[in-house]
């Protein structure tokens, strides 16, 4: 019986201490953003927000935009003055990576377009040999559905191509 009582006390202690600890933690989740500001550092525009009168800014982005190497050590953010980074090469690498990812997505979307075109052609051929009106209606329905998917895939191709063109400017 003592074991159960001690177990109950320990459980109650942990429950009470956990809720007391949780009260100390201030969360931004659910808080209203009062304003948004932009910060320009060496021509790079960064966005910040104001929540409950405090401005929250992306510290790493600001440091990198200023040309510093930014490291995090525990809860400390360190800007290394002597080791200025070449931010233009970092940005070029990020853009090249995005373009490569978009090219992969573009290839996949084009494959979907080709597969859907082949399916539509096959369905049209099969509908010509359909025996009953019900079969013909089923084929027509499948063709219409495939043509809608084809339009979506073609729109994806167009969107991806425009994103690539925008990044290559």
XYZ file of C-alpha atoms in Angstrom:
169
model
C 0.000 0.000 0.000
C 2.911 2.321 0.791
C 4.284 1.766 -2.722
C 1.021 2.898 -4.301
C 0.840 5.937 -2.044
C 4.454 6.914 -2.790
C 3.843 6.345 -6.506
C 0.778 8.583 -6.324
C 2.747 11.327 -4.566
C 5.599 11.160 -7.066
C 3.137 11.279 -9.982
C 1.302 14.240 -8.455
C 4.603 16.030 -7.849
C 5.693 15.606 -11.463
C 2.304 16.696 -12.768
C 2.262 19.857 -10.652
C 5.877 20.752 -11.441
C 5.352 20.163 -15.174
C 2.344 22.483 -15.315
C 4.204 25.111 -13.281
C 7.125 24.861 -15.713
C 4.777 25.111 -18.696
C 3.344 28.352 -17.288
C 6.824 29.888 -17.417
C 7.236 29.181 -21.136
C 5.872 31.996 -23.300
C 4.754 30.759 -26.694
C 4.151 32.824 -29.810
C 1.681 30.268 -31.140
C -1.733 31.856 -31.487
C -0.432 35.381 -30.919
C -1.541 38.119 -33.289
C 1.064 39.659 -35.589
C 0.697 43.394 -35.060
C 2.929 44.589 -37.885
C 5.407 43.457 -40.493
C 8.575 45.322 -41.377
C 11.320 44.834 -43.917
C 14.975 45.209 -43.063
C 17.459 45.879 -45.829
C 21.034 44.723 -45.255
C 23.514 45.247 -48.108
C 20.680 45.243 -50.631
C 19.089 42.045 -49.324
C 15.514 42.552 -48.068
C 14.477 40.535 -44.994
C 11.055 40.363 -43.348
C 10.424 40.850 -39.621
C 7.244 40.743 -37.561
C 6.026 42.531 -34.438
C 4.203 40.415 -31.851
C 3.098 41.980 -28.565
C 5.291 45.012 -29.161
C 8.473 43.008 -29.804
C 10.153 42.820 -33.195
C 11.213 39.312 -34.236
C 13.926 39.222 -36.894
C 15.774 36.325 -38.550
C 19.154 36.691 -36.853
C 21.002 34.219 -39.075
C 19.704 35.820 -42.279
C 20.633 39.305 -41.103
C 24.155 38.203 -40.213
C 24.646 36.372 -43.496
C 23.243 39.336 -45.440
C 25.782 41.556 -43.672
C 28.480 39.188 -44.915
C 29.413 37.412 -41.693
C 29.774 33.751 -40.945
C 27.030 32.941 -38.455
C 27.390 30.095 -35.978
C 25.187 28.968 -33.130
C 26.753 27.793 -29.866
C 24.050 26.646 -27.480
C 21.842 29.697 -27.028
C 24.491 32.095 -28.340
C 24.585 33.460 -31.903
C 28.119 34.304 -33.046
C 29.035 36.594 -35.942
C 32.646 36.090 -36.992
C 33.957 39.462 -38.196
C 37.205 38.272 -39.703
C 35.534 35.650 -41.855
C 33.255 37.541 -44.201
C 31.271 35.201 -46.406
C 30.717 35.693 -50.096
C 26.920 35.864 -50.014
C 26.603 36.123 -53.783
C 28.118 32.644 -54.248
C 25.823 31.265 -51.528
C 22.806 32.779 -53.292
C 23.981 31.462 -56.662
C 24.325 27.968 -55.184
C 20.814 28.146 -53.715
C 19.409 29.325 -57.046
C 21.252 26.577 -58.925
C 19.866 24.007 -56.469
C 16.327 25.336 -56.900
C 16.690 25.239 -60.686
C 17.933 21.640 -60.523
C 14.957 20.652 -58.352
C 12.571 22.441 -60.702
C 14.129 20.703 -63.710
C 13.499 17.345 -62.035
C 9.900 18.355 -61.313
C 9.548 19.575 -64.907
C 10.762 16.247 -66.258
C 8.276 14.392 -64.033
C 5.417 16.672 -65.114
C 6.290 16.200 -68.790
C 6.328 12.424 -68.254
C 2.835 12.681 -66.735
C 1.682 14.676 -69.773
C 3.083 12.044 -72.149
C 1.589 9.151 -70.154
C -1.799 10.851 -70.020
C -1.728 11.579 -73.771
C -0.955 7.916 -74.409
C -3.798 6.857 -72.117
C -6.242 9.182 -73.876
C -5.234 7.788 -77.279
C -5.646 4.229 -76.013
C -9.063 5.016 -74.520
C -10.217 6.646 -77.771
C -9.181 3.583 -79.761
C -10.926 1.262 -77.327
C -14.090 3.383 -77.376
C -14.367 2.852 -81.137
C -14.712 -0.885 -80.583
C -17.156 -0.619 -77.666
C -20.220 -2.806 -78.100
C -22.834 -1.048 -75.988
C -23.863 2.518 -75.289
C -22.952 1.995 -71.640
C -19.403 1.011 -72.570
C -19.099 4.022 -74.871
C -20.286 6.324 -72.058
C -17.757 4.767 -69.685
C -14.983 5.388 -72.191
C -16.166 8.957 -72.774
C -16.194 9.575 -69.035
C -12.690 8.155 -68.641
C -11.463 10.255 -71.583
C -12.992 13.420 -70.128
C -11.415 12.729 -66.730
C -8.036 12.051 -68.338
C -8.265 15.258 -70.372
C -8.914 17.216 -67.165
C -5.822 15.651 -65.564
C -3.874 16.387 -68.741
C -4.813 20.075 -68.494
C -3.630 20.130 -64.867
C -0.323 18.491 -65.792
C 0.184 20.934 -68.661
C -0.507 23.842 -66.291
C 2.107 22.392 -63.928
C 4.609 22.244 -66.773
C 3.885 25.883 -67.643
C 4.195 26.982 -64.003
C 7.481 25.154 -63.509
C 8.911 26.563 -66.746
C 7.977 30.100 -65.682
C 9.578 29.550 -62.255
C 12.767 28.355 -63.915
C 12.782 31.356 -66.266
C 12.260 33.689 -63.286
C 15.200 32.161 -61.400
C 17.470 32.349 -64.449
C 17.070 36.128 -64.779
